[in-house]
GROMACS .gro file of C-alpha atoms in nm:
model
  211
    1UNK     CA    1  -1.835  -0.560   2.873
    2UNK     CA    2  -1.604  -0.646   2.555
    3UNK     CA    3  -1.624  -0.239   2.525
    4UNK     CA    4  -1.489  -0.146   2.847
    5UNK     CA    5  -1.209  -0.441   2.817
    6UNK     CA    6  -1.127  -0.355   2.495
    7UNK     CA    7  -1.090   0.050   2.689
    8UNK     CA    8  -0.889  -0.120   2.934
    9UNK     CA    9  -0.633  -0.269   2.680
   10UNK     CA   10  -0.663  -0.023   2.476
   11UNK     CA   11  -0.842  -0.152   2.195
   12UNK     CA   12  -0.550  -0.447   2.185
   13UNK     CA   13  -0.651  -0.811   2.033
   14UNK     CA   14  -0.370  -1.014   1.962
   15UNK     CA   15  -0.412  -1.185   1.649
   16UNK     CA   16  -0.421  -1.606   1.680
   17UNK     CA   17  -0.170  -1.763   1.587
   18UNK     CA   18  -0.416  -1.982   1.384
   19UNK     CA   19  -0.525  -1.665   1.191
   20UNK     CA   20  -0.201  -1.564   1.134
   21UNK     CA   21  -0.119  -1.908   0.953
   22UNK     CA   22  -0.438  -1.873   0.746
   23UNK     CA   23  -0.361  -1.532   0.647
   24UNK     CA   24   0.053  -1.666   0.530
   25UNK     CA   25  -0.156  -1.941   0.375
   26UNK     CA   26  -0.410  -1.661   0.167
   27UNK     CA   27  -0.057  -1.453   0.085
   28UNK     CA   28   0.104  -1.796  -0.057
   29UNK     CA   29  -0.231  -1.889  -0.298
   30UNK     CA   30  -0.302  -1.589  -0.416
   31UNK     CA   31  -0.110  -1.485  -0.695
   32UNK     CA   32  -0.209  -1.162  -0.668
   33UNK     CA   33  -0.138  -1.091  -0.337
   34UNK     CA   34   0.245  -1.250  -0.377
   35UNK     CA   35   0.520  -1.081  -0.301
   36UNK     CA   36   0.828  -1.070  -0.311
   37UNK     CA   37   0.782  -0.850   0.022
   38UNK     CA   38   1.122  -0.732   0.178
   39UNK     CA   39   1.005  -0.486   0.428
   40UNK     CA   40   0.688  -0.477   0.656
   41UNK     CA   41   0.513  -0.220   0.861
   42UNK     CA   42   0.338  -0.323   1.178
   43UNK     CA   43   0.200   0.052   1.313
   44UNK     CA   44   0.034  -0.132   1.663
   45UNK     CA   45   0.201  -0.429   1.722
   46UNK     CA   46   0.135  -0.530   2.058
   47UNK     CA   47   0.367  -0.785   2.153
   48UNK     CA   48   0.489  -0.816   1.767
   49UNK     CA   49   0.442  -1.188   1.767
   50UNK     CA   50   0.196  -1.187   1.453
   51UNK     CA   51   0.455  -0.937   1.317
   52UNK     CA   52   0.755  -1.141   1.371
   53UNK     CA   53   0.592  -1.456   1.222
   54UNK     CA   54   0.457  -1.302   0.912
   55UNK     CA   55   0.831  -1.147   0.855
   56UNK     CA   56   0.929  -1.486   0.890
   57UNK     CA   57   0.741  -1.658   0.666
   58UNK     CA   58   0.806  -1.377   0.322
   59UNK     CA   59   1.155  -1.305   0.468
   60UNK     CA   60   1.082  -0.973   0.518
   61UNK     CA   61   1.211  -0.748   0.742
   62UNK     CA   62   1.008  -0.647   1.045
   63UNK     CA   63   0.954  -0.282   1.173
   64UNK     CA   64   0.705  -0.205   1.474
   65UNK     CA   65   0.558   0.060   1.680
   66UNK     CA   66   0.352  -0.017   1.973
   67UNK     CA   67   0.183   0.300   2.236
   68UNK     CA   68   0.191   0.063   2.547
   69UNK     CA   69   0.531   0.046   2.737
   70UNK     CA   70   0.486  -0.286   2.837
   71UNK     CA   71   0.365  -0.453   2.512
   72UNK     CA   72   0.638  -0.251   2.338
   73UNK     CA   73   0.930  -0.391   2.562
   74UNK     CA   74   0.800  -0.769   2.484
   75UNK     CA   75   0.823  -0.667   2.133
   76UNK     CA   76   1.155  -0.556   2.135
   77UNK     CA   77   1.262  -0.914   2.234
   78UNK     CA   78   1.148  -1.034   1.859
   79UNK     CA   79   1.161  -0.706   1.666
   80UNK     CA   80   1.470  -0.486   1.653
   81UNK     CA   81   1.337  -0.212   1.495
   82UNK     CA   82   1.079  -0.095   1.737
   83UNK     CA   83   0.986   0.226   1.839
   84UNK     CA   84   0.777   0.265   2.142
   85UNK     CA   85   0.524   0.581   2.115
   86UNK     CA   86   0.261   0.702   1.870
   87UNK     CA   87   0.250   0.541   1.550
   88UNK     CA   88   0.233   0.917   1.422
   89UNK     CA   89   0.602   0.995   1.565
   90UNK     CA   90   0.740   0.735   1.332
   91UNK     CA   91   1.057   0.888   1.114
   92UNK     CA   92   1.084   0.648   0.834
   93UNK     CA   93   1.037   0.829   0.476
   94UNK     CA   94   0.730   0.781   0.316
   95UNK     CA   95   0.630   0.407   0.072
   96UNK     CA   96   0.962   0.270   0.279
   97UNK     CA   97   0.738  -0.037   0.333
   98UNK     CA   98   0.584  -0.369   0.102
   99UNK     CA   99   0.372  -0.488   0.372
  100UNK     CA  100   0.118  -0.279   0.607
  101UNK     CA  101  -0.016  -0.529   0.803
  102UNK     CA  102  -0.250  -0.344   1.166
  103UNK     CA  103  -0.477  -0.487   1.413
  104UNK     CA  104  -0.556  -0.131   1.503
  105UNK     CA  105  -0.772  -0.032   1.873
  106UNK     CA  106  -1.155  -0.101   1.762
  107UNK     CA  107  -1.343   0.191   1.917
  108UNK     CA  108  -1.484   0.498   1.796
  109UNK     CA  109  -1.245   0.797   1.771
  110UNK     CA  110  -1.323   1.178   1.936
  111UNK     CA  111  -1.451   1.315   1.645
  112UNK     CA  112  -1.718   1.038   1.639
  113UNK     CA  113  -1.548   0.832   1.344
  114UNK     CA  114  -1.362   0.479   1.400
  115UNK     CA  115  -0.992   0.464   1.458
  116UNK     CA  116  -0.970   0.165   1.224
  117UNK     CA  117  -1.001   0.400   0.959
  118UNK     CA  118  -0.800   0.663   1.097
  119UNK     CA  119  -0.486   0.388   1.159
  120UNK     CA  120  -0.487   0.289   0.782
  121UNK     CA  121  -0.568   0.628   0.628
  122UNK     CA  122  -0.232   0.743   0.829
  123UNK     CA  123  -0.028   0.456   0.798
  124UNK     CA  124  -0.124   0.408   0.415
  125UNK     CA  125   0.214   0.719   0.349
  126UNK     CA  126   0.406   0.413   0.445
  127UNK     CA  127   0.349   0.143   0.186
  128UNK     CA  128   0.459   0.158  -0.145
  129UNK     CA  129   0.308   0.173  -0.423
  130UNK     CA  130   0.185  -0.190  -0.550
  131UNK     CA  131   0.236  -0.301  -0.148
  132UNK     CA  132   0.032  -0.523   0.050
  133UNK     CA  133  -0.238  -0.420   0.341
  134UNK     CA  134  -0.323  -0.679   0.561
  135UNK     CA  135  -0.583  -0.489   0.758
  136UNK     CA  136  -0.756  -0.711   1.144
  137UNK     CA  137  -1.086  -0.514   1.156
  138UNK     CA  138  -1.441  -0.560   1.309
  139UNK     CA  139  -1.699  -0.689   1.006
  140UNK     CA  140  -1.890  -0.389   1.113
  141UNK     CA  141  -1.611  -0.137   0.952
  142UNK     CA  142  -1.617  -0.279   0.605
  143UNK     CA  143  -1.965  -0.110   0.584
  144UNK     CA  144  -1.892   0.223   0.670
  145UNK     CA  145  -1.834   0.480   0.408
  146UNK     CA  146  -1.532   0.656   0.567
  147UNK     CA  147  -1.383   0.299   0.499
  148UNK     CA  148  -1.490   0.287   0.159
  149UNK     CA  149  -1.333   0.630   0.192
  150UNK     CA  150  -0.973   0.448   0.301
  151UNK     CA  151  -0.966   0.204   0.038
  152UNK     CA  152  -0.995   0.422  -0.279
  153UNK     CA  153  -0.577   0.414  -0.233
  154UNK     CA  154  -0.610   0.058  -0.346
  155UNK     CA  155  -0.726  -0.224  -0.538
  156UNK     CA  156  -0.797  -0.599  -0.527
  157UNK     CA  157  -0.956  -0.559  -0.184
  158UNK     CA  158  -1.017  -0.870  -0.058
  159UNK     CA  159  -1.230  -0.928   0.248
  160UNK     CA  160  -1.240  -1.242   0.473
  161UNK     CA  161  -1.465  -1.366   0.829
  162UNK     CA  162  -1.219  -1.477   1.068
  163UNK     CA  163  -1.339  -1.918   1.080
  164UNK     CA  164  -1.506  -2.019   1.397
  165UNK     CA  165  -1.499  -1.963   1.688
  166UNK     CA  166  -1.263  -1.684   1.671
  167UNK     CA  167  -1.550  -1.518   1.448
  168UNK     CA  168  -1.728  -1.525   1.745
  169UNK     CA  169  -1.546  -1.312   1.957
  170UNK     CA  170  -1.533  -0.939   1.789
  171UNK     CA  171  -1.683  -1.070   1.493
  172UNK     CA  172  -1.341  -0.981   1.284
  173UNK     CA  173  -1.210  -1.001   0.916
  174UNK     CA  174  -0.893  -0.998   0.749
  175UNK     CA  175  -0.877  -0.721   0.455
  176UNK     CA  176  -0.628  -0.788   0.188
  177UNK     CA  177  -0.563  -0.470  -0.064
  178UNK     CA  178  -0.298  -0.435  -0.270
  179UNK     CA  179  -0.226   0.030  -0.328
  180UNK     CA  180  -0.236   0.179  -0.608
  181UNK     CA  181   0.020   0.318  -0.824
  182UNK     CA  182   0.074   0.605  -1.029
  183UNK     CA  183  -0.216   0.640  -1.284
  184UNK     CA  184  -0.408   0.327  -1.163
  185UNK     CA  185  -0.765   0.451  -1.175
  186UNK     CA  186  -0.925   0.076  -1.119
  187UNK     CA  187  -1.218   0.087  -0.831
  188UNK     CA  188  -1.129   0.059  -0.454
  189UNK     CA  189  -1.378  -0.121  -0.243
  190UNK     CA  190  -1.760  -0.089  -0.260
  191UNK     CA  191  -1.983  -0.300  -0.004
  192UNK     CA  192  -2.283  -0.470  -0.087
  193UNK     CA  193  -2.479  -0.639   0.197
  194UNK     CA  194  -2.602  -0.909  -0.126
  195UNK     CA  195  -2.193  -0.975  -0.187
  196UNK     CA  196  -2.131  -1.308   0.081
  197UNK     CA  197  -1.784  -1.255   0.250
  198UNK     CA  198  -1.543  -1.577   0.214
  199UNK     CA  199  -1.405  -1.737   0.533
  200UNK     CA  200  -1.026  -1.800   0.570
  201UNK     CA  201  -0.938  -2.094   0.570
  202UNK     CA  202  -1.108  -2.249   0.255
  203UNK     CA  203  -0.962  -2.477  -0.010
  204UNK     CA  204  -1.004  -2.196  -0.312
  205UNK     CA  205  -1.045  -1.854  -0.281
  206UNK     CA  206  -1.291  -1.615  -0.462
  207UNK     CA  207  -1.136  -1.360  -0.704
  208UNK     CA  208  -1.007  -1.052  -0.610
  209UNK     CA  209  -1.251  -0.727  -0.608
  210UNK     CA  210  -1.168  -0.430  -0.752
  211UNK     CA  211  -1.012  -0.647  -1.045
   0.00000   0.00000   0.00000
């Protein structure tokens, strides 16, 4: 049932707005993962009201692109720069962005992969070098090796299970992954079923992986 909903909506799963305050809260502890951030990417942004609160809180400035018609024209009330179509038809030159944060459609893609992966391996031309990616993805992903794959662009990945109960819907984390620059060689992401994944909205926070 959750799979032919999620068909329905086309994959879309607004992010609560109590997950969105844990993951400002992460951003704000963390010194590696603070900013400054001036610009920020949101390549599915449904109704662009995690967007538009996350651009509030680093003063950033928002950019979205949403496939749905009618999600897209609620998120041109908070986001100026919207464009409504394919993330794949958007124009702006390549790193242009600090932030990447995407929720992308959970579902498998055509040529039997998962279009989490395929969102962030295209949108990943976007964010600069040294930029953020706040990635909303099914627990199930992180274990994949396409994935893995994904995330040898960056470093200080940084996975964490959505609290309860919003765990308990799609079973969903928050990855945190800062990209690489120019000669950075450190590791990307490796999964070990033996490594326990930290829940948002503890008091500390484990160190970075990847380090």
């Amino acid at each position: 049932m959750p799979r032919l909903e999620a068909i329905k909506r086309l994959g879309f799963y607004p992010l609560p707005e109590r997950i969105t305050d844990l993951i400002i809260q992460v951003v704000r502890v963390d010194k590696a993962l603070l900013g400054p951030w001036t610009r920020i990417l949101d390549p599915c942004a449904g109704e662009g009201v995690a967007l538009s609160r996350l651009a509030h809180a680093w003063g950033a400035e928002p950019f979205a692109v949403e496939l749905s018609v009618a999600r897209a024209a609620e998120c041109a009330k908070l986001v100026p720069m919207m464009l409504c179509g394919s993330y794949r038809q958007l124009q702006e030159p390549d790193a242009f962005a600090s932030v990447l944060y995407i929720n992308p459609p959970y579902s498998d893609d055509v040529s039997g992969g998962r279009q989490e992966c395929q969102f962030i391996r295209h949108s990943t031309r976007w964010l600069a070098p040294g930029g953020l990616l706040i990635a909303v993805i099914p627990e199930l992903v992180v274990s994949l090796r396409a994935f893995e794959s994904v995330m040898d662009a960056f470093r200080l990945v940084i996975p964490y299970r959505f609290p309860q109960p919003e765990y308990l819907d799609y079973n969903q984390l928050v990855v945190f992954a800062v990209k690489k620059r120019d000669g950075d060689y450190s590791g990307g992401y490796t999964h070990y079923d033996s490594e326990p994944i930290a829940e948002l909205g503890r008091e500390t926070y484990p160190p970075a992986r990847g380090d």
